[in-house]
Short mmCIF file of C-alpha atoms in Angstrom, two decimals:
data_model
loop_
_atom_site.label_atom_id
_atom_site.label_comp_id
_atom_site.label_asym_id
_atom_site.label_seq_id
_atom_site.Cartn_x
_atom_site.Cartn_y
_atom_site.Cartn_z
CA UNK J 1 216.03 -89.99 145.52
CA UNK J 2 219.48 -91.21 146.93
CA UNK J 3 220.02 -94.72 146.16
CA UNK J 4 218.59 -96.76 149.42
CA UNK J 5 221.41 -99.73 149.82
CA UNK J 6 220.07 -101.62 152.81
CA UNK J 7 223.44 -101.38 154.46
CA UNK J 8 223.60 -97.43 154.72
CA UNK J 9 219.84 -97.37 155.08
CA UNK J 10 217.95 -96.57 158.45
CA UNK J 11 214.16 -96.36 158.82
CA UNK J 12 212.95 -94.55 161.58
CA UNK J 13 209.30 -94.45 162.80
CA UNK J 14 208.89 -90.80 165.29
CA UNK J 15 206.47 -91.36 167.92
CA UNK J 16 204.29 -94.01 166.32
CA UNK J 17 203.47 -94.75 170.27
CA UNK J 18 200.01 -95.57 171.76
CA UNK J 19 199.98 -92.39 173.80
CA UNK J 20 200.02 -90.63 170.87
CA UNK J 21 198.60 -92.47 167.63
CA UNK J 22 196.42 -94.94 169.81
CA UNK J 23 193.22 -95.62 170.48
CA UNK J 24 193.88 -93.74 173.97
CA UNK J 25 195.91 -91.29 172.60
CA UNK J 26 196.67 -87.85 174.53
CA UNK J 27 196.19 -85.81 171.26
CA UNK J 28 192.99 -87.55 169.72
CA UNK J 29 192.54 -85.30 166.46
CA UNK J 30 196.37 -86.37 165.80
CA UNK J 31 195.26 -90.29 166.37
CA UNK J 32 192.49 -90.30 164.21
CA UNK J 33 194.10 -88.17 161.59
CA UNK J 34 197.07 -91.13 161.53
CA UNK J 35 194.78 -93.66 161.31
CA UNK J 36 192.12 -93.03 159.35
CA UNK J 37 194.29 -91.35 156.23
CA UNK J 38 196.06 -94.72 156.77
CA UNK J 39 199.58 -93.21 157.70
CA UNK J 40 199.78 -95.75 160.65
CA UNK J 41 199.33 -98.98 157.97
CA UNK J 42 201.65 -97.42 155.65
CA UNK J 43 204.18 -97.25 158.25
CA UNK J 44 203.46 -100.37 159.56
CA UNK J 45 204.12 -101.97 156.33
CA UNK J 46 207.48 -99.85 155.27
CA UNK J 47 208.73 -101.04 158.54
CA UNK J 48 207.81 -104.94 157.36
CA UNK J 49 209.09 -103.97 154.36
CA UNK J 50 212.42 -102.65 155.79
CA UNK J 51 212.82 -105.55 157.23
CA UNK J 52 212.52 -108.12 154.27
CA UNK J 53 215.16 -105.73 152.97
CA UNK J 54 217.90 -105.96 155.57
CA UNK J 55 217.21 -102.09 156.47
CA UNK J 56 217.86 -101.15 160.08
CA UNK J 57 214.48 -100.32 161.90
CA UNK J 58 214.59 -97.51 164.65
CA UNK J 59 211.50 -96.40 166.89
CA UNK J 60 211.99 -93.34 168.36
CA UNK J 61 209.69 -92.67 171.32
CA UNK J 62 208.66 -89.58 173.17
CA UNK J 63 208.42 -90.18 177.54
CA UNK J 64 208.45 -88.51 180.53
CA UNK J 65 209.60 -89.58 184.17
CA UNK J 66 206.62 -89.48 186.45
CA UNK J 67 207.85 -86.65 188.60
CA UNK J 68 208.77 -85.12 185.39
CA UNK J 69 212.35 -84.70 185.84
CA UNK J 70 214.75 -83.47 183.33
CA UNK J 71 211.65 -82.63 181.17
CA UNK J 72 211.34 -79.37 179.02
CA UNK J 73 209.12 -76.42 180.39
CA UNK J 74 210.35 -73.60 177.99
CA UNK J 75 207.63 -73.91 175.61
CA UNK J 76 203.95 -74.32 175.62
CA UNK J 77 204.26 -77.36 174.17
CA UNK J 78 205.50 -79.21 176.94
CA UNK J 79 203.27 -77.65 179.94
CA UNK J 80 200.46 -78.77 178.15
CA UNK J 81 201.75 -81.73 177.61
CA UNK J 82 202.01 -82.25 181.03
CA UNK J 83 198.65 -81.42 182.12
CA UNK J 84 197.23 -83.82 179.88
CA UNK J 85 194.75 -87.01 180.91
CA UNK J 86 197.04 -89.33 179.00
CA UNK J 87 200.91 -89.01 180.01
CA UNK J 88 203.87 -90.59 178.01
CA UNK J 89 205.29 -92.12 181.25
CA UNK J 90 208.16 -94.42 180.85
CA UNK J 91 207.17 -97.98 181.71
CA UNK J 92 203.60 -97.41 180.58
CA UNK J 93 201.31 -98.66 178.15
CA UNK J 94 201.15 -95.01 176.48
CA UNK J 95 204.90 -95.13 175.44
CA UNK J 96 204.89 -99.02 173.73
CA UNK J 97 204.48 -98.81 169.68
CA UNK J 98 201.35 -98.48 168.47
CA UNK J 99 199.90 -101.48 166.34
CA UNK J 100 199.91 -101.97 163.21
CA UNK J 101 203.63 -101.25 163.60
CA UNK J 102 205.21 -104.13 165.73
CA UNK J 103 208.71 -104.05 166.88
CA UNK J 104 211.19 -106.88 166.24
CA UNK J 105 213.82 -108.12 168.36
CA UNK J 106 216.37 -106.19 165.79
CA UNK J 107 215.18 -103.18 165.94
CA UNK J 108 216.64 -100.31 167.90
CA UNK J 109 214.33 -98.52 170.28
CA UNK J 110 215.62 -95.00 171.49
CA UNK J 111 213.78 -92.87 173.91
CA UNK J 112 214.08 -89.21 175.15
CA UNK J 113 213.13 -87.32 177.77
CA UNK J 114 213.49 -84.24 176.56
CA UNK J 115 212.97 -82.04 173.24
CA UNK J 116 211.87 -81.90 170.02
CA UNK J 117 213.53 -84.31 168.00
CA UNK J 118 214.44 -88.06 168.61
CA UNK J 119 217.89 -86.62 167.33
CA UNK J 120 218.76 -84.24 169.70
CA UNK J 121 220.25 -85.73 173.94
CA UNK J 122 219.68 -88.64 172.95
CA UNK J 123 222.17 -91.82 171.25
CA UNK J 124 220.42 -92.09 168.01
CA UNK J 125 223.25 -90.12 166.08
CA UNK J 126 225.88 -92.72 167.42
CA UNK J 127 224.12 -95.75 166.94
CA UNK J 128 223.40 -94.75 163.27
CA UNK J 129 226.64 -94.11 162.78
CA UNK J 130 228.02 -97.54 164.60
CA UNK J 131 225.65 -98.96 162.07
CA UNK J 132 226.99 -97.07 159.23
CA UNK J 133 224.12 -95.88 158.02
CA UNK J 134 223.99 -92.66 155.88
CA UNK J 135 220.57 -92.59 154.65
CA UNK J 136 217.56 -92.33 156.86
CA UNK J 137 214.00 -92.53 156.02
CA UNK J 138 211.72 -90.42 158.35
CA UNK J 139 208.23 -91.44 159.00
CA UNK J 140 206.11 -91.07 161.94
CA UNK J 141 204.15 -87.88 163.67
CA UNK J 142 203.53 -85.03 163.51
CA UNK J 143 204.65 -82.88 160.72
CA UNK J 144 203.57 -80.15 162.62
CA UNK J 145 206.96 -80.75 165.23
CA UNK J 146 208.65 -83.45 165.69
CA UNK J 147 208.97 -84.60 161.96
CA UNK J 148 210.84 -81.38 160.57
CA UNK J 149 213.10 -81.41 163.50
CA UNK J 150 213.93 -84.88 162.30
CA UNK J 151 214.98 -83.89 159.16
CA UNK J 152 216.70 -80.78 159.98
CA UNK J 153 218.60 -82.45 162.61
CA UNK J 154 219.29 -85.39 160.56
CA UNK J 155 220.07 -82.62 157.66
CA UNK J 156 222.58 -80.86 159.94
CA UNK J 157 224.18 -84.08 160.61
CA UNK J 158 225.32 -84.98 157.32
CA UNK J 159 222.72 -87.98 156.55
CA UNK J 160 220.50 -88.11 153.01
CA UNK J 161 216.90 -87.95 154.53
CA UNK J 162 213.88 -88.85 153.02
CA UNK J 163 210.41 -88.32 153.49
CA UNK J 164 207.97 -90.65 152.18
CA UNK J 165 204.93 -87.83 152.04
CA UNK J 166 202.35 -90.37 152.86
CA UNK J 167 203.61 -92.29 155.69
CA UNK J 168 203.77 -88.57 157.90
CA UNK J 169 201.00 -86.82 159.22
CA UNK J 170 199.97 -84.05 161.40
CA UNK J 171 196.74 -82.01 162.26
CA UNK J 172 194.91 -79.91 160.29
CA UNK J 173 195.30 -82.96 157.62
CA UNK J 174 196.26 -79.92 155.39
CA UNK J 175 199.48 -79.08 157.58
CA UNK J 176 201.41 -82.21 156.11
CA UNK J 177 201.23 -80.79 152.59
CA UNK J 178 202.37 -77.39 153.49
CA UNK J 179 205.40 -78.10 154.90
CA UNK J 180 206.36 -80.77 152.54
CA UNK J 181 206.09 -78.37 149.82
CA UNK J 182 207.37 -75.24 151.68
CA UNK J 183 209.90 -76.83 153.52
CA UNK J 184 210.90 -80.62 153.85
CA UNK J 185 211.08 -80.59 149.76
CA UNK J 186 214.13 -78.44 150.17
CA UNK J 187 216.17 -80.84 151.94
CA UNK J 188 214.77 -83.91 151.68
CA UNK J 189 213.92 -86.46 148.66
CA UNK J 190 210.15 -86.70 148.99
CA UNK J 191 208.84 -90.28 147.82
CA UNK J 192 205.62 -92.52 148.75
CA UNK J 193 205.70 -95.63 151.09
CA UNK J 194 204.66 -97.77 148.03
CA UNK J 195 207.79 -96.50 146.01
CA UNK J 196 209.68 -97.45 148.77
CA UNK J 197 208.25 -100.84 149.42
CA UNK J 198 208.42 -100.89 145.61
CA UNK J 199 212.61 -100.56 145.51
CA UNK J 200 212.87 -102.50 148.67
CA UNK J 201 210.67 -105.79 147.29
CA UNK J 202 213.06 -108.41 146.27
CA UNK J 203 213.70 -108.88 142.72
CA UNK J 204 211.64 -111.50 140.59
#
């Protein structure tokens, strides 16, 4: 695992959002699959953790314009998205971070419209690289999507990624492991949220 100096270090939480890991969420099997393998409290405390470390916190959230403008429809993906009861509309509850994880008033909060990836139309390249961070911790849902578009993207951008393999999740439960070990293990360092909080935890 690359050497995670909190001044070249960026954590980034993907779509840890009430519309999608709440209690209302649009995909429920997703939901309770964050919450009850704990995922969601693991984030929440990397993020706390991140903090008390001087690592830059990002949120990247997944929304939609009411009249749906500028959204994708080339995939099935997003067409069922938009027929669903619970819409990631900007402004709404459904599109705020989901507790545990809070959001502090230095953290960076990046939305999108559009896509796959928090990394792709939107300013999160740029402001990591204002910030001069080269190393960026993925976390978040749903290693089905949006988390291996992270880390390809991030890949493809030059930045060290890593994965802590506990604080991602997707459904069936069994998806997670399968593409950590067929695919995210290739190009990212795979750790655990403890052995993060673990090298982040002030010295004694």
């Amino acid at each position: 695992m690359p050497e995670l100096d909190p001044a070249t270090t960026a954590l980034l939480t993907v779509e840890c959002q009430n519309g999608v890991v709440g209690a209302e969420s649009a995909l429920p099997e997703l939901a309770k699959e964050a919450r009850d393998s704990g995922m969601l409290e693991r984030v929440a405390a990397l993020v706390d953790a991140a903090r008390a470390a001087g690592v830059q916190v990002v949120h990247a959230v997944a929304e939609r314009r009411p009249d749906g403008l500028g959204a994708n429809t080339n995939a099935r993906l997003f067409r069922a998205a938009g027929k669903l009861p619970v819409r990631q509309l900007t402004g709404s509850d459904a599109v705020r971070i989901a507790a545990p994880v809070t959001v502090d008033g230095r953290d960076l909060v990046v939305r999108r419209l559009h896509g796959l990836s928090p990394m792709a139309g939107t300013d999160l390249d740029a402001l990591l690289r204002n910030l001069g961070v080269r190393t960026l911790v993925v976390t978040g849902v749903s290693s089905n999507i949006a988390i291996p578009n992270t880390v390809f993207d991030a890949v493809n951008l030059g930045y060290e990624v890593v994965v802590p393999s506990d604080a991602i999740a997707g459904v069936p439960a069994s998806c997670t492991a399968e593409v950590i070990r067929n695919s995210l293990v290739l190009v990212a360092s795979i750790t655990t949220a403890e052995a993060l909080r673990m090298q982040w935890a002030p010295s004694r």
